[in-house]
Amino acid sequence: MSDSCTQIIADYAFRSLGYGERLLPRTDFTLCHEFTLIGSGLIWNIYFGTLALLFGFFFATGLALAKAAPSAVLRRPAELFIFVFRGSPLFIQFFLAYELLVMLPKAGIDVFGITIETAWTTKAWAGALFVLFLNTSAYSAEIFYGALQSVPKGDIEAADAYGLTGWSKFRRVLWPTMLRLAWPSYTNEAIFLFHATTLVYFSGFPAFQQRGDALYYAKFFADKTFNPFIPYPITAFYFILVTLTLIGLFGIINRRLNRHLPGQHRPKLRIRPQIIR
Amino acid sequence: MFDTCADPKTLEGLSWLLCYLTTGKHLAFYSSFFVVLALMAIVAPVALAFGFGGAIAARSPVLPLRWFGKAYTAMVRGIPDIVFFLFVPVVMDQGLEYLRYLYKCPHDGTPVWANNEFSVCAAAKLPLSTSPQIWHEVYGFTLAVIAFSIVFGAFAANVLYGAMNAVPRAQLETAEAYGMSPAQVRRRVLIPQMWTYALPGLSNLWMILIKATPLLFLLGVEDIVYWARELGATKSQLYDYPHPDWRVWYVLALLVFYLGMTKLSERVLDRLSARLSKGQATMAGEAQRKAAV
């Protein structure tokens, strides 16, 4: 192991994914070690956050529509789902999901002669992602539902006057307006989802071969060096970068969603942590 | 607890369950729910006070004070709260032990931080290794309360800062027109009037606080998550009450507890919100007025 920083980066940049040097450093922790390994862990945070957000977006739209549906068959399950996932701590959800997934038969489930493997579901990349997906779906669905309820009456009447019904009415009028109204809150949700990904390796899901996320490595360094003043600020620095990137990306989408409005009426994106989660 | 429980191996069915659920460890599990409730009861007012200070500071005309307030409110926007939960207790612990080190330890030149160790002499340890177990637990709990208060204070500062800005300017101008000084305006108009604007945010914050309490487990406090894992784990025949892995049931019980807390809080907060909206120049206040006519 060389002391040069490029060598450290080459050794540890993808340590969290299982590539490069297997053994974690034991002594002589340099700033470079800490930056590289915590950055390596950040890959997991981005993986969890991005995929949960992407899948969650579509499921949340469906849930919001179901919650707004007049039929109780659709509405009740959606309400229950949203209540359970918004009303309980994510931490407990991770624990419960892990315990449930561990209970699946180890040898796999036999369906019509085809064995479905179950071992992979207890791994964080699948199990924790699934929980995060359900969790963000519930929070986003509540945001989308609120926005759907505040779509201006005039917009709907105009759509009716144009003879739009069903899918085309939803696709051309309801959905874009809903997204436009929901977007500032949805940006908050995205930011807090990325923050929530730090919980994965502190709840039920074990970090296989010490492949963890950014906070996992930060705690590793803090425990080894008894110096919390370096690893945690590095983690904070990385997360501020992630937050700023998210605000930038969501700001671009926000501009596109509001492009038909005259300049001074376009709502600006602001993070308001008091509104969410 | 009961006399019939003296020999658990002979018990069956309901009486077994009754004895099982009243073992000493289960009673500790039940009392740990009070630890969680105590945490919420202490953190809520302290965080509100911190938030109040932060919001006032962020509006202060004194520049350094304003910077401090703004930095405090901005802190939770970009950084995950769990980073603070891990960071603050360690820093507090080391800081306090270092202060005690300066007074209580012989200074023979051994550095405090060396070789990836933080070591002070036994007299400076907090709490002392000779003190009873309960003090170790109280100390851990206190550090957790401070960490929670700082983080939730920052959230509350955001809410209160927004609420203070939301009080209609005309109301403040009216107060000024009556000849009140800035301090009087703040005390008599701004602060009483801001609560109706702050309540939605503060309610949300209370919900977040409820859902953040399992993080006590990460800070090493013996809370409900700790006991659920401890009691639910597989117990072999060596134990009085052998059973397979029951963690899923214990965690399910915690889930129900949290859902109940959420439901209860929602009801109380709805009533509070209706009370605070009375006579206010807001949509909720207007709806109440129309309903009363």
XYZ file of C-alpha atoms in Angstrom:
570
model
C 0.000 0.000 0.000
C 1.517 3.229 -1.086
C 1.102 6.491 0.746
C 0.372 8.558 -2.302
C -3.147 9.797 -2.616
C -3.649 8.544 -6.170
C -2.714 5.058 -4.992
C -5.225 5.312 -2.136
C -7.915 6.437 -4.535
C -7.090 3.562 -6.879
C -7.256 1.124 -3.953
C -10.371 2.338 -2.229
C -12.529 4.382 -4.637
C -14.790 1.378 -5.279
C -14.228 -0.421 -1.984
C -17.914 -0.082 -1.118
C -18.804 -2.130 -4.206
C -16.205 -4.796 -3.473
C -13.528 -3.769 -5.970
C -9.933 -2.886 -5.138
C -8.185 -3.376 -1.811
C -10.139 -5.690 0.499
C -8.550 -4.782 3.811
C -9.562 -1.474 5.242
C -6.710 0.666 6.563
C -5.824 -0.063 10.165
C -3.372 2.644 11.155
C -2.156 5.913 9.655
C -5.520 7.206 8.587
C -4.903 10.155 6.306
C -7.368 12.750 5.091
C -7.090 11.089 1.703
C -8.201 7.742 3.144
C -11.197 9.330 4.785
C -12.236 11.352 1.731
C -11.854 8.359 -0.590
C -13.644 5.761 1.520
C -16.508 8.020 2.585
C -16.877 9.082 -1.042
C -16.867 5.433 -2.013
C -19.708 4.808 0.426
C -21.613 7.704 -1.071
C -22.133 5.542 -4.179
C -24.593 3.483 -2.136
C -26.466 6.555 -0.932
C -26.818 7.760 -4.502
C -27.847 4.284 -5.668
C -30.566 3.951 -3.011
C -31.781 7.518 -3.371
C -31.928 7.610 -7.168
C -33.627 4.267 -7.728
C -36.109 4.650 -4.856
C -37.023 8.095 -6.129
C -37.379 6.895 -9.731
C -39.580 3.869 -8.988
C -41.369 5.711 -6.199
C -42.421 8.518 -8.511
C -44.613 6.236 -10.619
C -46.026 4.262 -7.715
C -46.764 7.499 -5.854
C -48.705 8.873 -8.812
C -50.828 5.726 -8.826
C -51.327 5.876 -5.067
C -52.333 9.540 -5.183
C -54.907 8.796 -7.882
C -56.195 5.837 -5.881
C -56.495 7.975 -2.766
C -58.427 10.589 -4.731
C -60.679 7.954 -6.316
C -64.383 8.011 -5.410
C -64.487 4.209 -5.183
C -63.742 2.940 -1.662
C -62.156 -0.243 -3.052
C -59.305 1.844 -4.428
C -59.288 4.585 -1.804
C -59.149 2.563 1.417
C -56.066 0.443 0.605
C -54.213 3.536 -0.630
C -55.098 5.455 2.544
C -54.006 2.563 4.725
C -50.716 2.158 2.866
C -49.927 5.856 3.139
C -50.864 5.944 6.827
C -48.715 2.937 7.720
C -45.617 4.154 5.906
C -45.924 7.801 6.923
C -47.011 7.013 10.460
C -44.157 4.742 11.485
C -40.417 5.334 11.654
C -38.312 4.298 8.662
C -35.932 2.698 11.128
C -38.657 0.321 12.352
C -39.702 -0.358 8.755
C -36.156 -1.442 7.913
C -36.067 -3.741 10.943
C -39.439 -5.269 10.209
C -38.693 -5.782 6.523
C -35.398 -7.458 7.324
C -36.978 -9.797 9.868
C -39.747 -10.674 7.407
C -37.324 -11.285 4.547
C -35.132 -13.485 6.743
C -38.186 -15.637 7.442
C -38.517 -16.564 3.768
C -37.375 -20.173 3.219
C -33.619 -20.246 2.665
C -33.710 -22.825 -0.111
C -36.017 -20.687 -2.238
C -39.708 -20.909 -3.012
C -40.920 -23.582 -5.391
C -43.467 -22.272 -7.873
C -44.574 -24.807 -10.505
C -41.222 -26.543 -10.456
C -39.203 -23.327 -10.796
C -37.239 -22.401 -7.706
C -37.289 -18.687 -6.896
C -34.174 -17.654 -5.019
C -34.846 -15.687 -1.818
C -31.348 -15.126 -0.413
C -30.795 -11.911 -2.360
C -33.812 -10.204 -0.799
C -32.108 -9.957 2.590
C -29.185 -8.082 1.055
C -29.290 -4.330 1.499
C -29.140 -3.528 -2.221
C -32.499 -5.215 -2.749
C -34.265 -5.287 0.625
C -33.397 -1.794 1.784
C -34.091 -0.389 -1.669
C -37.536 -1.983 -1.566
C -38.315 -0.430 1.834
C -37.060 2.986 0.729
C -39.150 2.670 -2.429
C -42.324 1.968 -0.441
C -41.510 4.689 2.082
C -40.855 7.450 -0.433
C -43.899 6.319 -2.424
C -46.111 6.942 0.603
C -44.652 10.379 1.330
C -44.714 11.429 -2.327
C -48.252 10.095 -2.743
C -49.437 12.354 0.067
C -47.746 15.328 -1.634
C -49.215 14.426 -5.033
C -52.629 13.856 -3.467
C -52.544 17.309 -1.888
C -51.531 18.843 -5.227
C -54.238 16.920 -7.059
C -56.806 18.371 -4.676
C -55.605 21.899 -5.444
C -55.725 21.661 -9.237
C -57.755 24.782 -10.156
C -61.377 24.072 -10.958
C -61.079 26.194 -14.106
C -58.381 23.913 -15.541
C -60.654 20.888 -15.217
C -63.628 22.750 -16.702
C -61.460 23.886 -19.622
C -60.374 20.283 -20.238
C -64.009 19.193 -20.209
C -64.903 21.988 -22.632
C -62.245 20.732 -25.045
C -63.834 17.299 -24.868
C -60.877 15.733 -23.106
C -61.734 12.676 -21.044
C -60.019 9.791 -19.285
C -56.375 9.236 -20.064
C -55.858 12.237 -22.334
C -57.423 14.566 -19.767
C -55.115 13.170 -17.101
C -52.043 13.194 -19.324
C -52.539 16.698 -20.735
C -54.178 18.633 -17.897
C -54.353 16.998 -14.472
C -50.916 15.422 -14.336
C -48.823 18.416 -15.473
C -50.694 20.737 -13.121
C -50.403 18.304 -10.250
C -46.647 18.002 -10.791
C -46.255 21.773 -11.090
C -48.036 22.346 -7.782
C -46.328 19.460 -6.012
C -42.814 20.159 -7.240
C -41.442 22.358 -4.411
C -42.585 19.856 -1.762
C -41.432 16.950 -3.894
C -37.959 18.504 -4.035
C -37.909 18.524 -0.239
C -38.978 14.904 -0.206
C -36.152 13.981 -2.586
C -33.578 15.724 -0.391
C -34.834 14.039 2.763
C -34.969 10.678 0.999
C -31.266 10.965 0.217
C -30.655 11.852 3.857
C -32.716 8.838 4.918
C -30.488 6.483 2.913
C -27.854 6.890 5.643
C -30.068 4.773 7.909
C -29.763 1.614 5.809
C -26.621 0.178 7.369
C -27.557 1.280 10.881
C -30.803 -0.655 10.915
C -31.381 -4.342 10.293
C -29.412 -4.697 7.101
C -25.813 -5.832 7.667
C -22.962 -4.370 5.635
C -21.581 -7.408 3.794
C -17.745 -7.508 3.977
C -17.759 -3.950 5.336
C -19.229 -2.583 2.140
C -21.283 0.240 3.552
C -22.514 3.710 2.760
C -20.915 7.077 3.474
C -22.027 7.243 7.103
C -20.957 3.644 7.688
C -17.369 4.523 6.772
C -17.572 7.816 8.672
C -18.514 5.915 11.816
C -15.765 3.403 11.090
C -13.194 6.213 11.079
C -14.713 7.951 14.104
C -14.613 4.716 16.089
C -11.059 3.871 15.028
C -9.481 7.286 15.521
C -11.633 8.639 18.368
C -11.701 11.831 16.372
C -15.197 12.708 15.148
C -14.094 16.103 13.832
C -12.799 14.815 10.486
C -15.059 11.988 9.186
C -18.431 13.559 10.038
C -17.687 16.959 8.466
C -16.471 15.099 5.351
C -19.796 13.240 5.226
C -21.603 16.523 5.740
C -19.612 18.059 2.893
C -20.548 15.226 0.522
C -24.207 15.461 1.475
C -24.275 19.220 0.965
C -22.946 18.547 -2.547
C -25.692 15.958 -3.122
C -28.328 18.382 -1.821
C -27.102 21.203 -4.059
C -27.054 18.873 -7.074
C -30.610 17.768 -6.327
C -31.804 21.357 -5.984
C -30.138 22.162 -9.306
C -31.704 19.219 -11.151
C -35.147 19.709 -9.641
C -34.881 23.430 -10.390
C -34.404 22.645 -14.102
C -37.505 20.430 -14.071
C -39.381 23.102 -12.105
C -38.580 25.673 -14.789
C -39.861 23.318 -17.478
C -43.069 22.560 -15.568
C -43.760 26.274 -15.154
C -42.582 27.400 -18.580
C -46.058 28.519 -19.684
C -46.471 30.941 -16.791
C -45.453 34.592 -17.043
C -42.120 35.283 -15.338
C -43.225 36.832 -12.071
C -45.761 34.065 -11.381
C -43.248 31.264 -11.633
C -42.770 29.743 -8.188
C -39.145 29.531 -7.055
C -37.821 26.366 -5.481
C -37.021 26.740 -1.806
C -36.108 24.025 0.613
C -38.440 24.223 3.567
C -37.559 21.428 5.942
C -40.562 22.204 8.102
C -43.033 20.915 5.539
C -41.822 17.417 5.051
C -41.250 14.116 6.873
C -43.726 -11.972 39.167
C -46.463 -14.468 40.009
C -45.964 -17.468 42.276
C -47.212 -19.838 39.590
C -44.326 -18.790 37.386
C -41.733 -20.393 39.637
C -41.138 -23.298 37.266
C -41.740 -22.053 33.709
C -40.884 -25.375 32.054
C -44.051 -26.987 33.398
C -46.352 -24.249 32.128
C -48.384 -24.388 28.956
C -50.679 -22.248 26.850
C -52.069 -19.025 28.278
C -50.476 -19.336 31.700
C -47.095 -19.782 29.988
C -47.727 -16.660 27.942
C -48.810 -14.700 31.002
C -45.676 -15.711 32.881
C -43.516 -15.079 29.820
C -44.863 -11.560 29.351
C -44.257 -10.622 32.982
C -40.606 -11.661 33.337
C -38.194 -9.070 34.705
C -36.801 -8.379 31.262
C -40.255 -7.814 29.857
C -41.010 -5.332 32.614
C -37.785 -3.536 31.646
C -39.060 -3.575 28.056
C -42.345 -1.982 29.121
C -40.596 0.679 31.172
C -38.360 1.507 28.205
C -41.491 2.898 26.531
C -41.367 5.565 29.222
C -37.779 6.324 28.217
C -39.070 7.123 24.730
C -41.949 9.211 26.090
C -39.569 11.019 28.455
C -37.269 11.810 25.549
C -40.133 13.366 23.600
C -41.423 15.239 26.665
C -37.998 16.769 27.355
C -36.869 17.378 23.774
C -40.068 19.100 22.612
C -39.868 22.165 24.930
C -36.059 22.377 24.825
C -36.012 22.209 21.031
C -38.763 24.811 20.891
C -36.637 27.108 23.072
C -33.567 26.491 20.884
C -35.664 27.135 17.791
C -37.044 30.290 19.293
C -33.550 31.550 20.055
C -32.385 30.589 16.565
C -35.310 32.340 14.870
C -34.880 35.521 16.952
C -31.145 35.449 16.239
C -31.751 35.037 12.494
C -33.891 38.221 12.572
C -31.486 40.150 14.767
C -30.056 43.465 13.522
C -26.663 42.479 14.993
C -24.677 40.946 12.153
C -22.726 38.130 13.924
C -25.860 37.082 15.765
C -27.782 37.005 12.487
C -25.071 34.903 10.867
C -25.246 32.482 13.746
C -29.024 32.226 13.474
C -28.926 31.745 9.711
C -26.204 29.111 9.955
C -28.146 27.265 12.653
C -31.333 27.235 10.586
C -29.493 26.199 7.425
C -27.636 23.374 9.162
C -30.342 20.727 8.833
C -31.133 21.494 5.201
C -28.131 19.895 3.582
C -26.837 17.442 6.171
C -28.658 14.262 7.273
C -29.867 14.556 10.877
C -28.390 11.174 11.747
C -24.898 12.622 11.171
C -25.594 15.034 14.013
C -26.986 12.255 16.170
C -23.704 10.391 15.823
C -21.501 13.497 15.999
C -22.922 15.549 18.887
C -22.804 12.920 21.671
C -19.175 12.006 20.904
C -18.139 15.653 20.813
C -20.008 16.449 24.032
C -18.491 13.442 25.765
C -14.943 14.250 24.692
C -15.392 17.953 25.431
C -16.648 17.356 28.965
C -13.955 14.809 29.709
C -11.319 17.176 28.367
C -12.568 19.973 30.636
C -12.435 17.637 33.612
C -8.980 16.494 32.503
C -7.719 20.067 32.796
C -8.787 20.194 36.453
C -8.527 16.667 37.772
C -5.608 15.001 36.045
C -1.889 15.242 36.782
C -0.229 16.903 33.807
C 2.708 14.663 33.093
C 2.897 15.479 29.422
C 0.904 12.526 28.066
C -1.264 13.902 25.285
C -5.026 13.370 25.408
C -5.371 12.505 21.737
C -2.596 10.188 20.654
C -2.273 6.993 18.634
C -5.910 7.119 17.640
C -6.946 7.080 21.279
C -8.734 9.553 23.425
C -7.557 8.871 26.944
C -7.881 10.850 30.132
C -7.020 9.666 33.625
C -9.644 7.664 35.512
C -10.589 10.654 37.682
C -11.712 12.639 34.638
C -13.908 9.936 33.128
C -17.575 10.755 32.809
C -19.345 9.162 34.553
C -16.721 7.682 36.885
C -16.189 3.978 36.347
C -16.996 3.476 40.021
C -20.399 5.153 39.813
C -23.457 2.899 39.688
C -24.921 1.654 36.414
C -27.871 4.026 36.599
C -25.588 7.056 36.202
C -24.055 5.591 33.068
C -27.548 5.252 31.640
C -28.606 8.740 32.723
C -25.445 10.188 31.186
C -26.050 8.404 27.869
C -29.661 9.526 27.859
C -28.680 13.142 28.600
C -26.238 13.205 25.687
C -28.997 11.829 23.457
C -31.395 14.530 24.661
C -28.840 17.245 23.849
C -28.237 15.827 20.378
C -31.974 15.614 19.685
C -32.557 19.125 21.036
C -29.894 20.660 18.828
C -31.183 18.988 15.662
C -34.860 19.586 16.348
C -34.075 23.098 17.553
C -32.672 23.793 14.100
C -35.838 22.429 12.469
C -37.973 24.487 14.849
C -35.925 27.601 14.118
C -36.809 27.161 10.433
C -40.485 26.896 11.249
C -40.579 29.830 13.667
C -38.488 32.029 11.376
C -40.993 31.377 8.594
C -43.930 31.959 10.936
C -42.554 35.299 12.167
C -42.208 36.448 8.574
C -45.760 35.305 7.850
C -47.437 37.567 10.413
C -49.209 40.221 8.290
C -47.144 43.391 8.081
C -50.268 45.508 8.734
C -50.640 44.075 12.236
C -47.097 45.058 13.132
C -47.560 48.498 11.593
C -50.690 49.009 13.652
C -48.727 48.187 16.785
C -46.014 50.645 15.736
C -48.665 53.287 15.110
C -49.765 52.879 18.711
C -46.253 53.909 19.681
C -44.921 50.538 20.780
C -41.162 50.044 20.800
C -39.674 47.200 18.660
C -39.383 45.026 21.767
C -43.012 45.698 22.670
C -44.151 44.921 19.126
C -42.275 41.651 19.291
C -43.606 40.682 22.700
C -47.206 41.843 22.386
C -48.025 41.265 18.716
C -45.439 39.302 16.746
C -44.991 36.374 19.131
C -48.664 35.863 20.097
C -49.741 36.139 16.466
C -47.122 33.868 14.935
C -48.353 30.627 16.559
C -51.203 30.073 14.135
C -48.699 30.264 11.265
C -46.176 28.092 13.075
C -48.564 25.334 14.065
C -48.629 23.317 10.806
C -44.838 23.232 10.755
C -44.563 22.470 14.458
C -47.132 19.671 14.199
C -45.116 18.182 11.393
C -42.010 18.498 13.541
C -43.675 16.676 16.406
C -44.475 13.832 14.003
C -40.841 13.778 12.864
C -39.720 13.716 16.500
C -41.937 10.707 17.234
C -40.473 8.915 14.244
C -36.885 9.822 15.156
C -37.011 8.259 18.636
C -35.859 4.763 17.535
C -32.512 6.410 16.766
C -31.920 6.349 20.546
C -30.906 2.767 19.913
C -27.969 3.937 17.796
C -26.786 6.108 20.678
C -26.558 3.070 22.949
C -29.588 3.886 25.079
C -31.558 0.803 26.148
C -34.751 1.868 24.403
C -37.656 -0.109 22.983
C -35.731 -1.172 19.869
C -32.910 -2.537 22.016
C -35.306 -4.584 24.153
C -37.338 -5.771 21.165
C -34.190 -7.186 19.563
C -32.938 -8.569 22.857
C -36.175 -10.297 23.850
C -37.148 -11.425 20.382
C -33.888 -13.209 19.586
C -33.897 -17.007 19.630
C -33.783 -18.421 23.163
C -32.334 -21.922 23.529
C -33.335 -24.524 26.114
C -30.870 -22.950 28.547
C -33.347 -20.136 29.098
C -36.436 -20.321 31.274
C -38.664 -19.501 28.330
C -37.150 -21.033 25.204
C -38.646 -19.815 21.940
C -37.632 -19.461 18.282
C -36.794 -16.127 16.647
C -39.700 -13.857 17.572
C -38.115 -10.530 16.694
C -40.629 -9.938 13.931
C -43.494 -9.946 16.469
C -41.721 -7.570 18.800
C -40.892 -5.162 15.980
C -44.492 -5.430 14.813
C -45.595 -4.369 18.305
C -43.308 -1.325 18.035
C -44.836 -0.495 14.654
C -48.308 -0.586 16.196
C -47.101 1.609 19.078
C -45.772 4.217 16.658
C -48.890 4.142 14.495
C -50.962 4.677 17.631
C -48.801 7.614 18.682
C -49.195 9.147 15.230
C -52.968 8.735 15.229
C -53.308 10.202 18.724
C -51.060 13.158 17.882
C -53.024 13.865 14.711
C -56.266 14.149 16.679
C -54.815 16.399 19.389
C -53.065 18.643 16.872
C -56.225 19.001 14.782
C -58.106 20.295 17.816
C -55.267 22.627 18.748
C -55.153 23.963 15.217
C -58.904 24.670 15.269
C -58.448 26.578 18.543
C -55.540 28.675 17.324
C -57.257 29.552 14.030
C -60.150 31.194 15.878
C -60.545 34.781 14.727
C -57.362 34.738 12.625
C -57.115 36.342 9.198
C -56.319 32.975 7.608
C -58.283 30.544 5.468
C -59.029 28.266 8.428
C -60.123 31.214 10.554
C -62.368 32.507 7.770
C -63.958 29.071 7.323
C -64.731 28.969 11.057
C -66.292 32.422 10.901
C -68.508 31.434 7.966
C -69.577 28.221 9.670
C -70.564 30.134 12.793
C -72.740 32.688 10.939
